[in-house]
Coordinates of C-alpha atoms and ligand atoms in Angstrom, one line a residue:
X1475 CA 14.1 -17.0 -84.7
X1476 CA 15.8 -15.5 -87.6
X1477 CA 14.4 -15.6 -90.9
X1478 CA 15.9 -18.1 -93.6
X1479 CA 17.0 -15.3 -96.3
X1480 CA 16.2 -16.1 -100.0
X1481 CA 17.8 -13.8 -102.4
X1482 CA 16.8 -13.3 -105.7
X1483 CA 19.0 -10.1 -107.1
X1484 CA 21.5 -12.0 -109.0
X1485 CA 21.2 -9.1 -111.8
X1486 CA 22.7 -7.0 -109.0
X1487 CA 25.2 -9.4 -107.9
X1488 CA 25.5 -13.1 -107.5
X1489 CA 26.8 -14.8 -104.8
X1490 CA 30.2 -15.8 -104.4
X1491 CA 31.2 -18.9 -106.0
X1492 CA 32.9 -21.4 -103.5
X1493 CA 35.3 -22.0 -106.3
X1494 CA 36.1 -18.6 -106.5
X1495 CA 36.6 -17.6 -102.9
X1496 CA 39.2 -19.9 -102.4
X1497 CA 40.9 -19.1 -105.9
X1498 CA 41.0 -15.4 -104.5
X1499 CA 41.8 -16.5 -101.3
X1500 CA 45.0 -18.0 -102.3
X1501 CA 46.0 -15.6 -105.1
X1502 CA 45.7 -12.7 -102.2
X1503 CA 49.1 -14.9 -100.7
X1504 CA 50.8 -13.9 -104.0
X1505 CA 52.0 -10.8 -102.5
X1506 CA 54.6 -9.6 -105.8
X1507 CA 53.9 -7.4 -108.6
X1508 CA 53.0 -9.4 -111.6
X1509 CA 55.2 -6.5 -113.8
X1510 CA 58.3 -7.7 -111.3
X1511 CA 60.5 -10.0 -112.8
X1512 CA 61.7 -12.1 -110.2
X1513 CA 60.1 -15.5 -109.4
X1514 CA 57.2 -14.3 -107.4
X1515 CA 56.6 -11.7 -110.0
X1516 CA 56.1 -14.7 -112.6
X1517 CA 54.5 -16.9 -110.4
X1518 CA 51.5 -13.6 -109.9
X1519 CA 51.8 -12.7 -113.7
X1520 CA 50.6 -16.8 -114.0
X1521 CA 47.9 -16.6 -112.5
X1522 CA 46.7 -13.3 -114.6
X1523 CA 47.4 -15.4 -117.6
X1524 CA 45.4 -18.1 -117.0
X1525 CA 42.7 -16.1 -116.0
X1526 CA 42.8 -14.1 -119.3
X1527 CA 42.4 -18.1 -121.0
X1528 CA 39.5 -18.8 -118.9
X1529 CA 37.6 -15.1 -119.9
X1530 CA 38.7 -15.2 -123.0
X1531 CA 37.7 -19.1 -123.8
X1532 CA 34.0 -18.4 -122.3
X1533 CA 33.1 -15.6 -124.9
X1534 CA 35.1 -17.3 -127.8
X1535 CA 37.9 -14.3 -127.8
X1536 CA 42.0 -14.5 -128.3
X1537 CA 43.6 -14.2 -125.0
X1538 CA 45.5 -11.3 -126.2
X1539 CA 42.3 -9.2 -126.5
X1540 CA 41.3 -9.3 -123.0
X1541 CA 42.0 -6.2 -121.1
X1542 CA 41.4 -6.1 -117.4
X1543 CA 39.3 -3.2 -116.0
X1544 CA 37.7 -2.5 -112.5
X1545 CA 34.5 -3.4 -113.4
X1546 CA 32.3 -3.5 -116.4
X1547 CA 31.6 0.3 -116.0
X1548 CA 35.4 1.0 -116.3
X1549 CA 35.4 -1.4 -119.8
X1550 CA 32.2 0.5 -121.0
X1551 CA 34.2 4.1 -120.4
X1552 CA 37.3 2.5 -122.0
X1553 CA 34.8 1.3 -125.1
X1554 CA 33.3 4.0 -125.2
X1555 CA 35.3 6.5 -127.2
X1556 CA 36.5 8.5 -130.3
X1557 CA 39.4 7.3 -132.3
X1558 CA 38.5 3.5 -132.4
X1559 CA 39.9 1.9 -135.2
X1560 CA 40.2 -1.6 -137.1
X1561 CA 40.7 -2.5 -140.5
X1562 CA 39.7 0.0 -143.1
X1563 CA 37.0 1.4 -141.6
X1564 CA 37.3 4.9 -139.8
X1565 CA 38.0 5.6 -136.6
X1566 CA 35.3 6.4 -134.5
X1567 CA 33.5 10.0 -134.1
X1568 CA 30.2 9.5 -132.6
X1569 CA 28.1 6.8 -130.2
X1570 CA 24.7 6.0 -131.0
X1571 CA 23.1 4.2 -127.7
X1572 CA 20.2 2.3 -127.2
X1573 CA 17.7 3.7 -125.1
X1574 CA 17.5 0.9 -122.5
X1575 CA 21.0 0.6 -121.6
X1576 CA 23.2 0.6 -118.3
X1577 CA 24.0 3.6 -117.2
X1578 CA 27.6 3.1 -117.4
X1579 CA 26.9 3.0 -121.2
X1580 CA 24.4 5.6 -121.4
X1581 CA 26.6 8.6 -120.2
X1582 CA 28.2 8.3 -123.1
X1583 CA 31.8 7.2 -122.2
X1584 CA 34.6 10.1 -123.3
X1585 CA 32.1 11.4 -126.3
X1586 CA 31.1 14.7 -126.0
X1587 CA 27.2 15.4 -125.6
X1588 CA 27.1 16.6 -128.6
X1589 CA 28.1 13.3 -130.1
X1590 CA 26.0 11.4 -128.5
X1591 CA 22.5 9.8 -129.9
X1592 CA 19.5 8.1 -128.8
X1593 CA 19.1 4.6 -130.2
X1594 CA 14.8 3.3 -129.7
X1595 CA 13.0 0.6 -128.7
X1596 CA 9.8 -1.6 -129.3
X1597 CA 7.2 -1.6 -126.4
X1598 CA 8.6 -4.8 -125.6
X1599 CA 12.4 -3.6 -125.4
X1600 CA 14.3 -4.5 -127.9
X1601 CA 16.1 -2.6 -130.5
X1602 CA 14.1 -1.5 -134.1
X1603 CA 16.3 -2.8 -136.6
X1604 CA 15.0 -0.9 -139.7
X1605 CA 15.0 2.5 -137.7
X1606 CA 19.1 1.2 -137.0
X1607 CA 19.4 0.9 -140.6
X1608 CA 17.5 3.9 -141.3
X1609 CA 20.0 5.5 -138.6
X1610 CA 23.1 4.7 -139.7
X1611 CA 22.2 5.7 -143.7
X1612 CA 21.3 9.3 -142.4
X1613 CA 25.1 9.3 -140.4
X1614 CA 27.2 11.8 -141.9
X1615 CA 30.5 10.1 -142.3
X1616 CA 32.2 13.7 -142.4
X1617 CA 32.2 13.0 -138.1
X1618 CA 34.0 9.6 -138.0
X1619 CA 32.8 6.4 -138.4
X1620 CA 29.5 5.3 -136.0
X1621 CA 29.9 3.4 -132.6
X1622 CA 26.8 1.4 -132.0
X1623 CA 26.2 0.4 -127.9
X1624 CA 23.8 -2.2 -127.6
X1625 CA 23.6 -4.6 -124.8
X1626 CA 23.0 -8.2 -124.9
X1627 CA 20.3 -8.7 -122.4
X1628 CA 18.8 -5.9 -120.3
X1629 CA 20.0 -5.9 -116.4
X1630 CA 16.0 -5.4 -115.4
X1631 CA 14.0 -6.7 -118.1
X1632 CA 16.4 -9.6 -119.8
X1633 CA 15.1 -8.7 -122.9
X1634 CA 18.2 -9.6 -125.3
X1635 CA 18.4 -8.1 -128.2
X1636 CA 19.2 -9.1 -131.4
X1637 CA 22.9 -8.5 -131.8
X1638 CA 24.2 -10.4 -134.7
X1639 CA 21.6 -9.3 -136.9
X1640 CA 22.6 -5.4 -135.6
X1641 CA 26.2 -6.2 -136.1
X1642 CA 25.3 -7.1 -139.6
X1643 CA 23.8 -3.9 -140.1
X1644 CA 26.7 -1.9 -138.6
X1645 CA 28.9 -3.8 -140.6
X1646 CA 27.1 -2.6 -143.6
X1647 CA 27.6 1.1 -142.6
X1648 CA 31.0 0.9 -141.7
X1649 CA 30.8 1.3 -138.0
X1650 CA 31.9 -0.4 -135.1
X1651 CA 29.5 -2.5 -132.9
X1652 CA 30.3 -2.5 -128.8
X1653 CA 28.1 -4.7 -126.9
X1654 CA 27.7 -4.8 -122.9
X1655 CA 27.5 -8.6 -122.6
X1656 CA 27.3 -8.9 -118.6
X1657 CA 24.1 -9.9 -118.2
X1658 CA 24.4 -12.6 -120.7
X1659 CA 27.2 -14.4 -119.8
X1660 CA 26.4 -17.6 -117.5
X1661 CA 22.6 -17.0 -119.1
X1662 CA 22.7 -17.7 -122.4
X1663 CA 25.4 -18.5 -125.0
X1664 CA 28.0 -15.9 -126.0
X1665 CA 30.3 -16.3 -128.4
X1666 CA 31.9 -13.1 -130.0
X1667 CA 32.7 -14.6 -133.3
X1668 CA 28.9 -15.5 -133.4
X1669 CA 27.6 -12.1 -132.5
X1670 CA 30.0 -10.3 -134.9
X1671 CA 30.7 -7.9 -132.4
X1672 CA 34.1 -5.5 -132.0
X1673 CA 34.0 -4.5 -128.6
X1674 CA 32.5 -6.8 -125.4
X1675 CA 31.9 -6.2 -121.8
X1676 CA 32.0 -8.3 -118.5
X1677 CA 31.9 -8.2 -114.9
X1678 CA 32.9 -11.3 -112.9
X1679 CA 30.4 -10.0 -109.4
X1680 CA 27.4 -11.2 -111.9
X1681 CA 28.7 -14.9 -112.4
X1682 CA 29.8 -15.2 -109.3
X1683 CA 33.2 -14.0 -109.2
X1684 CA 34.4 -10.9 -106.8
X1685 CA 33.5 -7.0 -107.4
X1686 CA 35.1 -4.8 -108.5
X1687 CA 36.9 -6.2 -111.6
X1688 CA 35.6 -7.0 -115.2
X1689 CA 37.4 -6.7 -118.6
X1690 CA 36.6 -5.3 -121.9
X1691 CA 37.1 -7.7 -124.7
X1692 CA 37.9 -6.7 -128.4
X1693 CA 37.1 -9.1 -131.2
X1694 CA 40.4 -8.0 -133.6
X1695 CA 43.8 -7.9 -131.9
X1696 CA 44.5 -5.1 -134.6
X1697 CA 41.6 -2.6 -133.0
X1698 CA 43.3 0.0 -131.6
X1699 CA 41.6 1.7 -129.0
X1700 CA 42.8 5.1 -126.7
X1701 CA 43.6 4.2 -123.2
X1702 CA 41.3 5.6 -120.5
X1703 CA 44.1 5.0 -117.6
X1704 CA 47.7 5.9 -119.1
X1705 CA 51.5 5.5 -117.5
X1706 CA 53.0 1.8 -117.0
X1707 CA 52.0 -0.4 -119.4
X1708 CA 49.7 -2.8 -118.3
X1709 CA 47.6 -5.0 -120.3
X1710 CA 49.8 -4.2 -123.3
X1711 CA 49.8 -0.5 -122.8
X1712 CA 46.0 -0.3 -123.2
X1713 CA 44.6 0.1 -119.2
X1714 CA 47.8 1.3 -117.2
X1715 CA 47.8 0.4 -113.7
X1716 CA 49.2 -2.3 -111.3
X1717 CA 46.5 -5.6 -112.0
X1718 CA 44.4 -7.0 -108.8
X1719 CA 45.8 -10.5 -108.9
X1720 CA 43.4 -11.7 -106.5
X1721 CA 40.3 -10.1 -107.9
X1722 CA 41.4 -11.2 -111.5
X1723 CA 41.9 -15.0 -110.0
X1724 CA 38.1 -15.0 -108.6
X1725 CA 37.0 -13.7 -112.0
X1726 CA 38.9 -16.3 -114.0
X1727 CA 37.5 -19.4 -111.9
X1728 CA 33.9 -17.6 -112.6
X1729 CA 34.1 -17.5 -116.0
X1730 CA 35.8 -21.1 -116.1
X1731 CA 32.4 -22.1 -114.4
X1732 CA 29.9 -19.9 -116.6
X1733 CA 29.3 -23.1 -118.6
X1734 CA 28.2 -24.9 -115.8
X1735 CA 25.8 -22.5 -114.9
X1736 CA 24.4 -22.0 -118.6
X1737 CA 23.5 -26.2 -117.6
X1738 CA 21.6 -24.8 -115.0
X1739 CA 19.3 -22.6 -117.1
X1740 CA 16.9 -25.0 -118.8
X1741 CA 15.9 -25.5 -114.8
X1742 CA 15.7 -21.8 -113.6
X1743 CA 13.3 -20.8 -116.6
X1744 CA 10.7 -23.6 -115.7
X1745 CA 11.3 -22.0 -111.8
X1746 CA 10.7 -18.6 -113.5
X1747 CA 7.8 -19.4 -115.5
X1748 CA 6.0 -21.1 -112.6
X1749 CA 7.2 -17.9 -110.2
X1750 CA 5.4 -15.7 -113.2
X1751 CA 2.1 -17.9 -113.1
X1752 CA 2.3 -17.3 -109.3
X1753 CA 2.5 -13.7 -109.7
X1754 CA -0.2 -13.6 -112.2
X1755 CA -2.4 -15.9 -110.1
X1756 CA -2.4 -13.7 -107.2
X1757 CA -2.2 -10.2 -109.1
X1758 CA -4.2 -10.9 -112.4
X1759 CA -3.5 -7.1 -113.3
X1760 CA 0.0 -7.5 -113.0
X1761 CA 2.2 -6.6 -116.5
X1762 CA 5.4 -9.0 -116.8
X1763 CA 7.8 -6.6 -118.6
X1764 CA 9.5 -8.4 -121.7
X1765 CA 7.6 -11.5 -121.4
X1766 CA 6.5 -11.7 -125.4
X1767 CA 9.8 -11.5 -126.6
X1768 CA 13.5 -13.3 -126.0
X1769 CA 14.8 -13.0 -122.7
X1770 CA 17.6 -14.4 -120.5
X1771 CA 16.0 -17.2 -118.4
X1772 CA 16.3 -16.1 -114.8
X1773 CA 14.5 -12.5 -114.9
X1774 CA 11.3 -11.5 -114.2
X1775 CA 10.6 -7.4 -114.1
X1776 CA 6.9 -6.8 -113.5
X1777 CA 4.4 -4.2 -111.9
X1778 CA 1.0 -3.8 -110.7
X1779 CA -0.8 -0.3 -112.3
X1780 CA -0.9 2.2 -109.7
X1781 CA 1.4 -0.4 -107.0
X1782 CA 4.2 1.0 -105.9
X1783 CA 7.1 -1.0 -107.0
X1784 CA 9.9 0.2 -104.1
X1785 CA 6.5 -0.4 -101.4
X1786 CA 6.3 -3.7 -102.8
X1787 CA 9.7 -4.4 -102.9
X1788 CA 10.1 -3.3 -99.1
X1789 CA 7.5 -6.0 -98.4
X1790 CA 9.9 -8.7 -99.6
X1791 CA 12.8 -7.3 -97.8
X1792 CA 10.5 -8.2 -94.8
X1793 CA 9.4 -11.2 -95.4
X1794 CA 13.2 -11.7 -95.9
X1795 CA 13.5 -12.1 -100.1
X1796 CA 15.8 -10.1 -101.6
X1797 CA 14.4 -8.2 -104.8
X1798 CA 14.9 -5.4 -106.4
X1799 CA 12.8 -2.3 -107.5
X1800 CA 14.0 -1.5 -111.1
X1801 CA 18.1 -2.0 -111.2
X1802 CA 20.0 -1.5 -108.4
X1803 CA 20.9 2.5 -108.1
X1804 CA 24.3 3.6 -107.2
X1805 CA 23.2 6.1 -104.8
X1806 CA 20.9 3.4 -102.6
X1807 CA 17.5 5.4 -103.3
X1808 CA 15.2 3.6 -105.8
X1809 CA 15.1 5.9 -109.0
X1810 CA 12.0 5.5 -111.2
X1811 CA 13.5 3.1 -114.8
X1812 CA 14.4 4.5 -118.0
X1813 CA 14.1 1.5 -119.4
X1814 CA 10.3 1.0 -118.8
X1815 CA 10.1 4.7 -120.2
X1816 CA 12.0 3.9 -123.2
X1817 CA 9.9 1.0 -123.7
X1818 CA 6.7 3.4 -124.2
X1819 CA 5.5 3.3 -120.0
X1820 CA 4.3 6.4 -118.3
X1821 CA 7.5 8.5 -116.6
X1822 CA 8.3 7.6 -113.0
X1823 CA 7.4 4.0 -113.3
X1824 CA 9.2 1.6 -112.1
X1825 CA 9.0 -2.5 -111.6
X1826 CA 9.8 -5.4 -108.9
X1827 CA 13.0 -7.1 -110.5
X1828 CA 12.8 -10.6 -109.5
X1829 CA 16.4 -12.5 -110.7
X1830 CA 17.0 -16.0 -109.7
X1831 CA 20.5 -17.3 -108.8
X1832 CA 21.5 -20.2 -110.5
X1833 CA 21.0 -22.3 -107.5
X1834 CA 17.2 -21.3 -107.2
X1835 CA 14.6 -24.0 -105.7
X1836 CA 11.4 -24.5 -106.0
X1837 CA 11.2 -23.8 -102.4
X1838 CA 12.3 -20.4 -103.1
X1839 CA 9.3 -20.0 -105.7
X1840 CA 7.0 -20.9 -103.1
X1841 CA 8.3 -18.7 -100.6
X1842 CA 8.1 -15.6 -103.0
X1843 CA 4.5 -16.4 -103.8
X1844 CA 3.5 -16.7 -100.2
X1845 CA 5.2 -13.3 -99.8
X1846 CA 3.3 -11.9 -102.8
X1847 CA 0.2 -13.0 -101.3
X1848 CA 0.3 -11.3 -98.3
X1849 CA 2.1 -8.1 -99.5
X1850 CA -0.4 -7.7 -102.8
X1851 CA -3.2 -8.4 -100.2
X1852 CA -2.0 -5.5 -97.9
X1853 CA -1.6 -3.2 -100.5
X1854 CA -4.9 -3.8 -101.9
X1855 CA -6.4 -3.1 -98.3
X1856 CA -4.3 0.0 -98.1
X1857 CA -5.1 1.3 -101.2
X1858 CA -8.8 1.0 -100.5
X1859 CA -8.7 2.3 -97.5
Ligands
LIG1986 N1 26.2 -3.3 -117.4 C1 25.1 -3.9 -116.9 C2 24.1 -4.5 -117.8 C3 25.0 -4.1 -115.6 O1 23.9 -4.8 -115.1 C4 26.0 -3.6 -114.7 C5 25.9 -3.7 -113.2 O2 24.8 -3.5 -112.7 C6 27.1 -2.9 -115.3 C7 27.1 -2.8 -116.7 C8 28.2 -2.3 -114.5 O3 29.1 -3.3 -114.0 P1 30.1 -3.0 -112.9 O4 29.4 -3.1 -111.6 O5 31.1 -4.1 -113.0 O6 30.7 -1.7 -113.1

């Protein structure tokens, strides 16, 4: 008989939205180029539009400063960059990074090395705000103004920093603020305005929309920003490049239904506090990664000392849950997390990344603490053996 699969890696992708398959479904009929001018042209250059409304509308942004990208990496290399500039502050000359971001954000984008800096953490995650200040009053201005990265909410703790009260800071020294939002939206509230950010990214495959498309939002229609993709021009000359009108569709429907889902997240914290119980029920020793501090409500990162995480996270696959050890690494191996090693843990650790879908039961709870059971049991025996 095959095994009823539960997944529970929504920080690695979410499922498809129903909504959104057949909003991609029909946009993929639209066959013109949304640059043509003729009436199939218009009718495909529509539908981008009203997808830009919907993104823009569910992070409290102007239409206009939505720029379409292939993915929230894309946005994060297009962010990421010298010669930023808005208002009367200086363009941009250097990134300072926190320590427990994506990767996409912690290669630094087009800075050279050289102008890139290290940005710590607490033991529990999240950004030190005096050593920020601290920071940013040592920067020599000589170099350009600074570009702070900071995401909202970390894609394998959920830890969510404290972004306005950063942006304030920021503010204060004259630098710009870009904040990798795609873990947040769907999870928790995001409003630009609110967080007083200048630069915003999103990925529609973690609300449910399709891969491979996600946009890069700026908070002042006067920011001018150096294209990373140059010759026609697209998204008003800022990401060159004919749009995926079907991809950009599936996105738009997503992001129309984020609210909805932000309903569903009073329910999927009480699933995740009683799957955390669980966990610590059957493993005492475990460490829940995060769990003192603010975090979005559907992830759970946590490890057993001297368990391995990717062993344990095998287990599940077996029993037929989907986790994850740590994120989800490009190259299909399980790499050990920089994040728990920014956040103070020995090198090479990693954790089991539980994220619930915003459909979770608590069925599905049950299931993964019957699984737990049985795989912390066998470890336990193998360990002592
Ligand atoms: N930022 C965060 C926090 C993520 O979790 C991810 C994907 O895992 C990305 C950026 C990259 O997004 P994309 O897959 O759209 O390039």
């Amino acid at each position: 008989m095959m095994l009823k699969r539960i997944y529970m890696d929504a920080n690695a992708g979410a499922p498809l939205l129903t909504e959104v398959r057949s909003a991609y479904v029909a946009a993929l009929e639209e066959r013109a180029n949304a640059s043509s001018a003729h009436a199939e042209g218009r009718r495909a250059r529509e539908i981008i539009e009203s997808a830009r409304l919907e993104i823009a509308s569910a992070v409290h942004a102007k239409p206009e400063n939505v720029i379409f990208t292939s993915g929230a990496t894309e946005a994060a290399v297009l962010a990421l960059t010298g010669g930023i500039q808005g208002g009367d502050r200086r363009p941009t000359g250097c990134v300072y990074i926190g320590a427990t971001e994506h990767p996409c954000v912690m290669a630094g984008g087009r800075f050279p090395a050289h102008a890139v800096r290290r940005l710590p953490v607490d033991r529990s995650g999240v950004i030190d705000l005096e050593e920020l200040d601290r920071t940013l009053r040592a920067h020599d201005s000589a170099v350009g103004a600074p570009l702070v990265a900071l995401m909202l909410a970390n894609n394998e703790t959920g830890v969510i920093h404290p972004i306005a009260e950063a942006a304030q800071i920021v503010r204060r020294w004259g630098g710009y603020l870009f904040c990798d939002a795609v873990q947040g939206v769907g999870r928790v509230a995001v409003d630009i305005r609110e967080l007083g950010v200048d630069l915003l990214t999103l990925s529609a495959h973690k609300l449910g929309g399709p891969q491979g498309v996600g946009a890069l939002v700026t908070a002042d229609p006067e920011l001018t920003l150096p294209p990373l993709l140059t010759g026609g021009g697209q998204e008003r000359r800022r990401r060159a490049g004919t749009e995926n009108v079907a991809a950009i569709a599936g996105f738009g429907v997503a992001a129309k239904l984020a609210d909805h889902h932000l309903g569903d997240m009073h329910r999927v914290s009480a699933l995740r506090s009683e799957l955390e119980a669980e966990i610590l029920g059957v493993s005492p020793e475990a460490v829940i990664f995060g769990s003192e501090v603010q975090r979005v409500p559907n992830t759970t990162l946590f490890a057993v000392p001297h368990f391995s995480a990717a062993t344990a996270m095998i287990g599940f696959d077996l029993e037929g849950i989907a986790v994850s050890a740590g994120s989800a690494c490009s190259s299909g191996k399980m790499a050990a997390s920089h994040v728990l090693e920014a956040m103070g843990e020995p090198a090479g650790r990693a954790g089991v990344r539980v994220s619930l879908t915003s459909d979770a039961t608590a069925g599905d709870v049950e299931a993964f603490a019957f699984a737990w059971r049985a795989i912390y049991g066998r470890m336990r025996q193998s360990r002592a053996a």
